[in-house]
mmCIF file of C-alpha atoms and ligand atoms in Angstrom:
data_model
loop_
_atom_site.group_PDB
_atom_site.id
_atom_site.type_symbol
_atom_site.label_atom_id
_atom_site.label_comp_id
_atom_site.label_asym_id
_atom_site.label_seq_id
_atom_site.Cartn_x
_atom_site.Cartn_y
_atom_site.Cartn_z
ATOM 1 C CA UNK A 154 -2.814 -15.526 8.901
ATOM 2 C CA UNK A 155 -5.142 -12.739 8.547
ATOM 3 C CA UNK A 156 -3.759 -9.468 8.869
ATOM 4 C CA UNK A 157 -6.655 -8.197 11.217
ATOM 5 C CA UNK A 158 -5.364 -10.647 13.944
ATOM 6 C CA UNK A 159 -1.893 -9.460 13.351
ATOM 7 C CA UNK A 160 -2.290 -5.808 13.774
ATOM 8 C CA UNK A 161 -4.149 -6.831 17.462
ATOM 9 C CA UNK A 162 -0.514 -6.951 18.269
ATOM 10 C CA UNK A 163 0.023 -3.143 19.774
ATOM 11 C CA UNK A 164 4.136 -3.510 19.688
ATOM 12 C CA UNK A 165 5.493 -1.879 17.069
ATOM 13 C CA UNK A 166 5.990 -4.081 13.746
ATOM 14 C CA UNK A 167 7.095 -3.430 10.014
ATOM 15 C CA UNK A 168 5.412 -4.832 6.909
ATOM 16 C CA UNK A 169 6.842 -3.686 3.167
ATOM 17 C CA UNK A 170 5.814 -3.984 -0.301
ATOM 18 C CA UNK A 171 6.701 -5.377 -3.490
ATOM 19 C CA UNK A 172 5.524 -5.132 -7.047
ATOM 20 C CA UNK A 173 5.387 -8.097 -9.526
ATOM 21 C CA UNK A 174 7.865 -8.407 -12.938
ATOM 22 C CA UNK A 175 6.080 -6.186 -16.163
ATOM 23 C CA UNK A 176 6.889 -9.464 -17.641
ATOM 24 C CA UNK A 177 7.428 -13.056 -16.771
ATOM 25 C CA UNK A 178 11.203 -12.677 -17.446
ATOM 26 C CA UNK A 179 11.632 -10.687 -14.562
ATOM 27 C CA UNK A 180 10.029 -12.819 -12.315
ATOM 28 C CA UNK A 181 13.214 -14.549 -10.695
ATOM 29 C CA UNK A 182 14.739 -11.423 -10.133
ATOM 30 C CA UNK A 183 11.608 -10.347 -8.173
ATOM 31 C CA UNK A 184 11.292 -13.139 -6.422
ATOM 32 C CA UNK A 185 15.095 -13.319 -5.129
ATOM 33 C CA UNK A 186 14.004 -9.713 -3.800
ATOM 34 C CA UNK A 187 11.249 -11.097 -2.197
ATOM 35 C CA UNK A 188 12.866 -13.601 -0.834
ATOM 36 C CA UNK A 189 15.338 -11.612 0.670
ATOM 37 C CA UNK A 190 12.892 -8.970 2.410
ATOM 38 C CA UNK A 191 10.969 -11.803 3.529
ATOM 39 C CA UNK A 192 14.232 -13.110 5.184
ATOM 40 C CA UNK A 193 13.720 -9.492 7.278
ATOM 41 C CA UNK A 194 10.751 -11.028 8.978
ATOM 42 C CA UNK A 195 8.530 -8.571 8.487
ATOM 43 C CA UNK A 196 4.728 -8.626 10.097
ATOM 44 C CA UNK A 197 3.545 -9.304 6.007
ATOM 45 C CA UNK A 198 4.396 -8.214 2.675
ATOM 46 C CA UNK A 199 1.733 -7.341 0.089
ATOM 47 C CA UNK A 200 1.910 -7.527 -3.544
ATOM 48 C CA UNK A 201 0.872 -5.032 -5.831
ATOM 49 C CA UNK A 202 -1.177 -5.169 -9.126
ATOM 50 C CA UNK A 203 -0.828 -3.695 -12.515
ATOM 51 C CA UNK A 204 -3.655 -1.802 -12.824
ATOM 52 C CA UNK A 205 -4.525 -3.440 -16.556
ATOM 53 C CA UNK A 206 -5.091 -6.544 -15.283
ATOM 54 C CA UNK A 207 -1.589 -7.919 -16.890
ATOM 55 C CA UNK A 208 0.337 -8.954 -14.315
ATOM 56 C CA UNK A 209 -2.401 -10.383 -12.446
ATOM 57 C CA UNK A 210 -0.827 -13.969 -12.228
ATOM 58 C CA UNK A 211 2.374 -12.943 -11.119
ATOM 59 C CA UNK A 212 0.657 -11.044 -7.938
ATOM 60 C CA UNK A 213 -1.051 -13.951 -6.855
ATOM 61 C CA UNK A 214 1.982 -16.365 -8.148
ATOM 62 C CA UNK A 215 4.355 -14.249 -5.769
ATOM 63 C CA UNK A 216 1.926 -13.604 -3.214
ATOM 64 C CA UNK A 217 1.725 -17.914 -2.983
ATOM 65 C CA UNK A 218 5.639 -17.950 -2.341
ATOM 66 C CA UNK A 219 5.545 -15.455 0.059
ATOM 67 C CA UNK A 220 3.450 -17.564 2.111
ATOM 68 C CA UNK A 221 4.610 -20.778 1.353
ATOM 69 C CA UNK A 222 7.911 -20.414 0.438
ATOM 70 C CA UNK A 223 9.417 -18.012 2.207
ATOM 71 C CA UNK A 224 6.687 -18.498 5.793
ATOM 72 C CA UNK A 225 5.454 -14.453 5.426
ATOM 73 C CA UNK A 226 1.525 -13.939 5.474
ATOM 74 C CA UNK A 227 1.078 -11.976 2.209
ATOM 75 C CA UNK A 228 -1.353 -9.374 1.296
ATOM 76 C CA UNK A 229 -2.265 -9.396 -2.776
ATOM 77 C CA UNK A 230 -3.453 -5.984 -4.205
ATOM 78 C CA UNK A 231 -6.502 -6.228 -6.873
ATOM 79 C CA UNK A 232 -7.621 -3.596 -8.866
ATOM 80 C CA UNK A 233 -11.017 -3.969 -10.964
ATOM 81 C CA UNK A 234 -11.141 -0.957 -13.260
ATOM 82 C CA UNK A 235 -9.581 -2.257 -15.976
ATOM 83 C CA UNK A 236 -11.684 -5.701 -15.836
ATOM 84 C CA UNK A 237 -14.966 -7.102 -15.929
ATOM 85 C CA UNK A 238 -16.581 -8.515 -12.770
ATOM 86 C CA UNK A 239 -16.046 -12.144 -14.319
ATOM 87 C CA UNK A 240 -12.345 -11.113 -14.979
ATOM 88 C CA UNK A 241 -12.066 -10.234 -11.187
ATOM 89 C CA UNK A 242 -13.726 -13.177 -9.851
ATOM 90 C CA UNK A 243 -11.476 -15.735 -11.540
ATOM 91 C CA UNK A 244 -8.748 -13.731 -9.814
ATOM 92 C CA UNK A 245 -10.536 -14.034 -6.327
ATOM 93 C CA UNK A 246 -11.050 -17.602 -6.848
ATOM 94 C CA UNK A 247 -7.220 -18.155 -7.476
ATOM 95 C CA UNK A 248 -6.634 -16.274 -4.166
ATOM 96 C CA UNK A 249 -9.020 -18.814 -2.888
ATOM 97 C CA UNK A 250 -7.121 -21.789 -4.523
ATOM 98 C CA UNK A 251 -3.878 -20.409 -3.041
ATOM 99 C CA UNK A 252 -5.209 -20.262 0.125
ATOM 100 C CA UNK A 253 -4.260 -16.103 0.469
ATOM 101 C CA UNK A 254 -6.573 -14.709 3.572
ATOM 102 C CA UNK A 255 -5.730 -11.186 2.403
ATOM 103 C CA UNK A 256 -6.867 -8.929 -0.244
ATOM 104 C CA UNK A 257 -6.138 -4.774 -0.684
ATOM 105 C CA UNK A 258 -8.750 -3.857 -2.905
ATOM 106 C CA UNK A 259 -9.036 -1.136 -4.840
ATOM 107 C CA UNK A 260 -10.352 0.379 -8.014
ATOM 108 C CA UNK A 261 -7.333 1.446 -9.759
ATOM 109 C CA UNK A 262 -5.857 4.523 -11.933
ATOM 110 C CA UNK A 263 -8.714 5.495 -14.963
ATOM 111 C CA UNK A 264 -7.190 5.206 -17.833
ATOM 112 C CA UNK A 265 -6.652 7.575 -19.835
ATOM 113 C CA UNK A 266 -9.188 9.057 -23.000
ATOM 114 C CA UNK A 267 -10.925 5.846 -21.528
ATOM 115 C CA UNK A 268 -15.078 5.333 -21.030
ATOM 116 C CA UNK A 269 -15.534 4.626 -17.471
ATOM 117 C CA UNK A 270 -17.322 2.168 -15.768
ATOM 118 C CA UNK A 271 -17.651 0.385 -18.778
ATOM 119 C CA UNK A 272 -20.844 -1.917 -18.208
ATOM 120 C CA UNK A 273 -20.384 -4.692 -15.847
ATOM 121 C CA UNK A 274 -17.195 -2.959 -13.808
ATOM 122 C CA UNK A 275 -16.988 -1.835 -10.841
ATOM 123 C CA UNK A 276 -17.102 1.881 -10.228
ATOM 124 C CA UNK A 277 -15.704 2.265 -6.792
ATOM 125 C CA UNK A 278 -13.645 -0.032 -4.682
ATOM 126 C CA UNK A 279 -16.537 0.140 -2.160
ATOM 127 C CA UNK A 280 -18.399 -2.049 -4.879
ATOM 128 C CA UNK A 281 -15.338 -4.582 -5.236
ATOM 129 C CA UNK A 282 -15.422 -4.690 -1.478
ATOM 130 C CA UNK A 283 -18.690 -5.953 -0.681
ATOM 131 C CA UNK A 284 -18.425 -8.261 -3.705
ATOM 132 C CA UNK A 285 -15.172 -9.742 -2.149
ATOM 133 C CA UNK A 286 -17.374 -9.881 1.334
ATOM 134 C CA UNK A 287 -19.389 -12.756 -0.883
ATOM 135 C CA UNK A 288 -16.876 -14.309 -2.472
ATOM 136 C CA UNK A 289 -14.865 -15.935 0.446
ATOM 137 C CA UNK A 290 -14.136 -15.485 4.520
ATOM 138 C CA UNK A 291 -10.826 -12.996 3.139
ATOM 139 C CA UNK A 292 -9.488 -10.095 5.233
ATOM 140 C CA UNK A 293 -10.126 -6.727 3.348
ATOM 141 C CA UNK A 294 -7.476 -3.907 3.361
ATOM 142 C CA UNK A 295 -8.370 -0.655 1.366
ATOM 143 C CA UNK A 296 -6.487 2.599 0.101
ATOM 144 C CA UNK A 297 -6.622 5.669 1.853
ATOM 145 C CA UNK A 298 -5.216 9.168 0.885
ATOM 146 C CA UNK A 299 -3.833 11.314 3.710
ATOM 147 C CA UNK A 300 -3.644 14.414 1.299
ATOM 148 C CA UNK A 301 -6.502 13.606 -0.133
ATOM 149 C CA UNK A 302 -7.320 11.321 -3.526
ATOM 150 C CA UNK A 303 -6.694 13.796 -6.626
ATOM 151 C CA UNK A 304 -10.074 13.207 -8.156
ATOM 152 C CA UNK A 305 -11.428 14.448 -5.326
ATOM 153 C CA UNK A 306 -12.034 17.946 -4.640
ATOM 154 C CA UNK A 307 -12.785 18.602 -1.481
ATOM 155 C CA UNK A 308 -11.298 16.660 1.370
ATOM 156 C CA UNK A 309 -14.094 16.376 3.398
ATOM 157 C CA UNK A 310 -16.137 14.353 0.402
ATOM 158 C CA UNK A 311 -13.113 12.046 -0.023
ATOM 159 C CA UNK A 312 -13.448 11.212 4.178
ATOM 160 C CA UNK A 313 -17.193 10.638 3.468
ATOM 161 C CA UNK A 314 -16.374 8.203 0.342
ATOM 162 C CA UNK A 315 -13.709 6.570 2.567
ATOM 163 C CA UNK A 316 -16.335 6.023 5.549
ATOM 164 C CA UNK A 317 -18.909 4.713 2.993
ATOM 165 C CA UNK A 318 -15.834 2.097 2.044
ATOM 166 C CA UNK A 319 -14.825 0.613 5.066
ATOM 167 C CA UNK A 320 -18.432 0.266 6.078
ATOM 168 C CA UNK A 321 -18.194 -1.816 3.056
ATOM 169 C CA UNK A 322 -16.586 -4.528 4.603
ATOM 170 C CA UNK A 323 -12.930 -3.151 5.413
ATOM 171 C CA UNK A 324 -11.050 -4.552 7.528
ATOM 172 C CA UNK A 325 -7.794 -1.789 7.686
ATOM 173 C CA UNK A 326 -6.740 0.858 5.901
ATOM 174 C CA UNK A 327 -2.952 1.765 4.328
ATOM 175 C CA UNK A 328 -2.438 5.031 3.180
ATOM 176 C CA UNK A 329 -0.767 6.693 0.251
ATOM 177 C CA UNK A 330 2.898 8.120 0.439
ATOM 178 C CA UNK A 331 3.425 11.284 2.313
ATOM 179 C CA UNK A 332 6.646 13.044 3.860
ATOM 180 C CA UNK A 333 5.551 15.322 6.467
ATOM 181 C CA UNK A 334 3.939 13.264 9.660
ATOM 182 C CA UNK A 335 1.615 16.409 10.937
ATOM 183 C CA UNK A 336 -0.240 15.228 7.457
ATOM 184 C CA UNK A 337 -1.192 12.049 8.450
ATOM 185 C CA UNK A 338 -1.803 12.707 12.332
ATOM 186 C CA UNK A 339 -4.298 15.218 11.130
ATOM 187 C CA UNK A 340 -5.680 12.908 8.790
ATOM 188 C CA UNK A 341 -6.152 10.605 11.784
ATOM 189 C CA UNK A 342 -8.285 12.905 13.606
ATOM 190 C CA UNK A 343 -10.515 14.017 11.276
ATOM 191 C CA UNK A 344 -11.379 10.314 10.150
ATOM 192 C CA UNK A 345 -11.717 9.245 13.550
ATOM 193 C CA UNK A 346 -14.113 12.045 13.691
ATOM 194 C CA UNK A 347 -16.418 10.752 11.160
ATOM 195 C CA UNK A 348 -16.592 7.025 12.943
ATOM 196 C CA UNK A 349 -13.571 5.327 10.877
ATOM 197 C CA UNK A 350 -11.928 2.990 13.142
ATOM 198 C CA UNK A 351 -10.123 0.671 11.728
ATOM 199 C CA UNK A 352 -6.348 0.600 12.040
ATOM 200 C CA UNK A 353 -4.672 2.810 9.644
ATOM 201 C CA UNK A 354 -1.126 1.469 8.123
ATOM 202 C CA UNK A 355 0.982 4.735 6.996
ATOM 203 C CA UNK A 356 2.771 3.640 3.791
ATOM 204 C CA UNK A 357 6.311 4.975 4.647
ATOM 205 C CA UNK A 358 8.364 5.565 0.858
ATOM 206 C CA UNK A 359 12.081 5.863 1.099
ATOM 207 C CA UNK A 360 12.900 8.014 -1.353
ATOM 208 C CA UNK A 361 16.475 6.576 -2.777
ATOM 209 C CA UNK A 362 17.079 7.714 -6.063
ATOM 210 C CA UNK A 363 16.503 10.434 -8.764
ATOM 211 C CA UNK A 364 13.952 8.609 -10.721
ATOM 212 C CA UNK A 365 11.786 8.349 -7.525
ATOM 213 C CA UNK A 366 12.079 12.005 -6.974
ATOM 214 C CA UNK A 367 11.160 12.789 -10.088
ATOM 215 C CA UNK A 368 7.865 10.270 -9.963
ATOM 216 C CA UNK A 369 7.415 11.828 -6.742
ATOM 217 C CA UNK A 370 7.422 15.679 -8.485
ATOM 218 C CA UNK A 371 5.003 14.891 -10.811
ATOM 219 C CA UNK A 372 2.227 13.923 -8.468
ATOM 220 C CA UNK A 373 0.130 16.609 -7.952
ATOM 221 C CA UNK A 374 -1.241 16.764 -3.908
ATOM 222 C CA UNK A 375 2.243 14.809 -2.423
ATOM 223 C CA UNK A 376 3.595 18.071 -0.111
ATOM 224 C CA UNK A 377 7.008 18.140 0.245
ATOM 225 C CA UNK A 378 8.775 19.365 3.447
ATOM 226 C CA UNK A 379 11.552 21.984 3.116
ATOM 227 C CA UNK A 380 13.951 19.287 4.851
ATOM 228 C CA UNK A 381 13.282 16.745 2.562
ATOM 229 C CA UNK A 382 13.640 19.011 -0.963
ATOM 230 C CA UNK A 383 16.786 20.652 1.032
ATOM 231 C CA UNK A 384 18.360 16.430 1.114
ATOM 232 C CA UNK A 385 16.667 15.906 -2.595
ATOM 233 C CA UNK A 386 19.092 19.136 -3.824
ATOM 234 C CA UNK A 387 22.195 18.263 -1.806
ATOM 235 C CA UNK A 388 22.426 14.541 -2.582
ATOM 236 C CA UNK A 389 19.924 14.010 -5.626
ATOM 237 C CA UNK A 390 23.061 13.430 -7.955
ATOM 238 C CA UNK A 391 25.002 11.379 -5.584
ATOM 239 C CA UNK A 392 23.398 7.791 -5.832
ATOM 240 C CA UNK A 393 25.099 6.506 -2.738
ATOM 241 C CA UNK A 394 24.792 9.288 -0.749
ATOM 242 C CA UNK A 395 20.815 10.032 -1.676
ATOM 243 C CA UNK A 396 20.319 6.125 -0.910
ATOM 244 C CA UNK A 397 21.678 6.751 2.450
ATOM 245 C CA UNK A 398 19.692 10.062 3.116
ATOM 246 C CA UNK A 399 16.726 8.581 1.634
ATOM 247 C CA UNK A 400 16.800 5.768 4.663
ATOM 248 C CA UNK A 401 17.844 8.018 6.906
ATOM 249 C CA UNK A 402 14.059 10.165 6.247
ATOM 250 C CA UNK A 403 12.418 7.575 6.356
ATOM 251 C CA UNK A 404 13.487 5.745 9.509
ATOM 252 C CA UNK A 405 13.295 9.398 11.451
ATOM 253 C CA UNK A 406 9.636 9.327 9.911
ATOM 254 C CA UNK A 407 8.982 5.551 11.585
ATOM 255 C CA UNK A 408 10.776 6.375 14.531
ATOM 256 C CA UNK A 409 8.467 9.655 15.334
ATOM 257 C CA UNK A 410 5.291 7.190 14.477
ATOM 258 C CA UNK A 411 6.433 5.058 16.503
ATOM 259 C CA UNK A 412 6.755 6.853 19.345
ATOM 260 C CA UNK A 413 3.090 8.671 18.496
ATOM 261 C CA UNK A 414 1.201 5.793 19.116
ATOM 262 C CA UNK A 415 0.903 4.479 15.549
ATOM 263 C CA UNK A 416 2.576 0.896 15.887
ATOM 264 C CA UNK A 417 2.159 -0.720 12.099
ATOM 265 C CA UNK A 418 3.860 0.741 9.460
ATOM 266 C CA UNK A 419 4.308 -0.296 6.083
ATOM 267 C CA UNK A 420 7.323 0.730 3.830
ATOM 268 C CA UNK A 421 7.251 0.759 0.187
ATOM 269 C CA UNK A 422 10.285 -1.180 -0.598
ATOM 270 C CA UNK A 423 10.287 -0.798 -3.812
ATOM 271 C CA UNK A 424 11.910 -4.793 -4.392
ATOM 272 C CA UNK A 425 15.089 -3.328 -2.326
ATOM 273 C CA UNK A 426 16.463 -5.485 0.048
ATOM 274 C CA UNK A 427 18.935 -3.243 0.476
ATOM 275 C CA UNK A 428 16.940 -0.540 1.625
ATOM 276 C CA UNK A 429 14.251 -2.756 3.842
ATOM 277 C CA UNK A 430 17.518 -3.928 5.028
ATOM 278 C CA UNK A 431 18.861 -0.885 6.282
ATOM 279 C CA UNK A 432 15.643 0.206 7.729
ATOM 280 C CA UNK A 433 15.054 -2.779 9.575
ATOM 281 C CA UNK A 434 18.553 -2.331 11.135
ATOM 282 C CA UNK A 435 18.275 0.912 12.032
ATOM 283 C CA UNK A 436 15.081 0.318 14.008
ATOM 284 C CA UNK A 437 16.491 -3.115 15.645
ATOM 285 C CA UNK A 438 15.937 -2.588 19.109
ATOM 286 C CA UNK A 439 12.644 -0.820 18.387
ATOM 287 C CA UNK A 440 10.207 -3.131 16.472
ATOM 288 C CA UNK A 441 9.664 -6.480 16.914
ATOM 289 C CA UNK A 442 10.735 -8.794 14.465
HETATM 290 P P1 FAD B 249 -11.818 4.423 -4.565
HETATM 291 O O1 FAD B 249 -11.866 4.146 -3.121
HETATM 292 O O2 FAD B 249 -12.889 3.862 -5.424
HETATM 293 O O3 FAD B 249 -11.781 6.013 -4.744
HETATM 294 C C1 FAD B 249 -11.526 6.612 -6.005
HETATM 295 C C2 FAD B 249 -12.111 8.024 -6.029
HETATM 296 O O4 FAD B 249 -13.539 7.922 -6.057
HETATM 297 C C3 FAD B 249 -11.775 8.869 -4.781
HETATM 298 O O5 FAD B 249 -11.605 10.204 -5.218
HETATM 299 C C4 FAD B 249 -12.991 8.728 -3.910
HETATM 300 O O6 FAD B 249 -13.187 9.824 -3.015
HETATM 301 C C5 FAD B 249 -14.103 8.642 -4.970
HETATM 302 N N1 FAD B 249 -15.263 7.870 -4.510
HETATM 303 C C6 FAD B 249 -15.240 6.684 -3.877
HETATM 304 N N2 FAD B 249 -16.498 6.266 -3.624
HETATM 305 C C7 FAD B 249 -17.327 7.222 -4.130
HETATM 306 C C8 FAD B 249 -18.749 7.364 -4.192
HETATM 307 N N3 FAD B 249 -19.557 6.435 -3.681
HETATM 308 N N4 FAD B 249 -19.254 8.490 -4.790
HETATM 309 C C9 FAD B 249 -18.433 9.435 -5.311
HETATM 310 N N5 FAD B 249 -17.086 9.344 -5.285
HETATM 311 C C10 FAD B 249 -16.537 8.256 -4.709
HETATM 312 N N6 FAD B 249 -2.962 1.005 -8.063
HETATM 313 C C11 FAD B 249 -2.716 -0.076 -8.827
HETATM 314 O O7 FAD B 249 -2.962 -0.045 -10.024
HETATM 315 N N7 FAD B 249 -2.224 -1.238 -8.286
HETATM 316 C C12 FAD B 249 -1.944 -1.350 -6.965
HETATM 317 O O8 FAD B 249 -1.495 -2.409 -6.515
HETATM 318 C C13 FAD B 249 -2.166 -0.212 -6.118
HETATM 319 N N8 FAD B 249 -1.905 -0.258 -4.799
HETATM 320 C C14 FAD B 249 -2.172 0.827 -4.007
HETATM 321 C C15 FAD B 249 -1.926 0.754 -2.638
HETATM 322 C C16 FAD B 249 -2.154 1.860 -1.815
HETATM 323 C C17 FAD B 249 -1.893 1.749 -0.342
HETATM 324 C C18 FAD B 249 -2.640 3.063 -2.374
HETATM 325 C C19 FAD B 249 -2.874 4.264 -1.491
HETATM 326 C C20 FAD B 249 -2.909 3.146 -3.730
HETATM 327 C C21 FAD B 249 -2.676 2.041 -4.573
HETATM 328 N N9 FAD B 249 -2.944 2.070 -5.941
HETATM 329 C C22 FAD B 249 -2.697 0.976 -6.720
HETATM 330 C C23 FAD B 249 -3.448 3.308 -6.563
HETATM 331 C C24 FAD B 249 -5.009 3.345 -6.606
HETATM 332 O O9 FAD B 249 -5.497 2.309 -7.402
HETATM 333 C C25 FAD B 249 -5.439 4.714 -7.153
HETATM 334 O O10 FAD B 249 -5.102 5.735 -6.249
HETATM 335 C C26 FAD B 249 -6.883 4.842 -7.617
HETATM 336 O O11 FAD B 249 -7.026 6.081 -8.312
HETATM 337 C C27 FAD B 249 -7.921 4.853 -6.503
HETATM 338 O O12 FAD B 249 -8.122 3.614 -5.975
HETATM 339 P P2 FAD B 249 -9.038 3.431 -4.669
HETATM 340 O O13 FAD B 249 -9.155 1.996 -4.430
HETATM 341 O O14 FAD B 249 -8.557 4.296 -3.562
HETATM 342 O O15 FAD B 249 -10.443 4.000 -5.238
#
């Protein structure tokens, strides 16, 4: 199913995310994950993609199970700046084979001390966009950056590049992690502003664990709230107890979307049942399963 058609459905729902094995050893592991979200019945669950190209196979592999295996509509993630437009149209074609209706695509991370474009790559996502447009009748999701994206300096130039984007051919947009709601409501406004109207998926991260914190620290633009550094200091060395804090954010965060209007949310689940789980529990008599 394409996920344009599902988010014409204005009661609440939950999709969440997984990211493919580093290597084809871990693949079981992941997919037992994935299996087990899927079991949650969320809305869909997309499928992220190493940036390099490397695990490209495994996103569309798991993205196939998802959606024949375990009866979820999945959503595969391609990134194009590490590849050459041949390189991503052998991907596109597999999506094709596998009969996936839904692509997020986006440019990716620049590597580092790397030339970039290099010649026949795409530059921006926009370009992958309308190339996708060509290459098949696929629903097109995009990125989108509440706090702005960090190559960007000024916010109102990102908005403009985002606009350009979805005029590309997007069909809805999921943003990037953020903690504090006022951030994305304002974001709201101000794209709606500029004549961006497709739905908007917030991309909810429960925060469960040091590591994450730490990840989370070392991006430069993510604000965090007082309330959520005050839980980070009191149960960042409790593994158990941070787990259960970190669910506990994040479902208050859902809950006050929810009850603003914004009815889709994706969670980053990081290939934790456990945690989608809990979520999913906590918000049982709110969104429809
Ligand atoms: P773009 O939309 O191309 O934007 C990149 C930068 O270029 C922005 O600063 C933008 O303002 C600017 N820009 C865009 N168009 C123009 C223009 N015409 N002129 C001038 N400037 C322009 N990474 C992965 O490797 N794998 C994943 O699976 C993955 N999934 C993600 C999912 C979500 C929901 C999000 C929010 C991010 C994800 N990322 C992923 C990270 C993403 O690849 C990076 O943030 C990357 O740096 C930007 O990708 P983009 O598609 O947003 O790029």
């Amino acid at each position: 199913m394409k996920i344009r058609d599902i988010l014409k459905n204005e009661e609440p729902h939950i999709s969440f995310e997984v990211f493919p094995p580093k290597t084809d050893a871990g693949y079981d592991s992941v997919l037992t994950a994935t299996q087990k979200i899927a079991a949650l019945k969320p809305s869909f669950i997309s499928v992220t993609y190493g940036a390099g190209g490397g695990t490209s196979r495994n996103t569309v592999n798991i993205a196939t199970q998802i959606k024949n295996d375990f009866g979820v509509t999945s959503l595969a993630h391609l990134t194009c700046v590490s590849s050459t437009k041949e390189e991503v149209h052998r991907v596109i074609d597999r999506l094709k084979e596998n009969q996936i209706e839904n692509i997020l695509a986006l440019r990716g991370d620049i590597p580092a001390e790397s030339e970039f474009p290099l010649p026949n790559h795409y530059r921006y996502a926009s370009e992958l966009i309308a190339d996708i447009q060509k290459q098949g009748d696929f629903c097109i999701g995009a990125a989108c950056y509440p706090e702005g994206h960090v190559e960007t300096e000024h916010k109102k130039d990102d908005i403009l590049n985002l606009k350009h984007k979805v005029d590309c051919g997007v069909d809805f947009l999921t943003t990037q992690m953020f903690f504090d709601n006022n951030i994305l409501y304002n974001f709201l406004y101000r794209i709606r502003e500029k004549g961006i109207t497709v739905p908007v998926l917030p991309g909810i991260m429960p925060v469960t664990n040091k590591k994450q914190i730490e990840r989370i620290g070392g991006l430069s633009g993510t604000i965090l709230p007082e309330r959520f550094r005050a839980i980070v200091d009191r149960f960042g060395n409790n593994p158990a107890a941070m787990q259960q804090a970190g669910i506990a954010y994040a479902t208050d965060q859902i809950i006050d979307l929810i009850a603003n209007g914004v009815n889709h949310i994706h969670v980053y689940s990081m290939n934790k049942p456990e945690v989608a789980g809990a979520i999913m529990r906590n918000l049982s008599e709110i969104v429809v399963i």
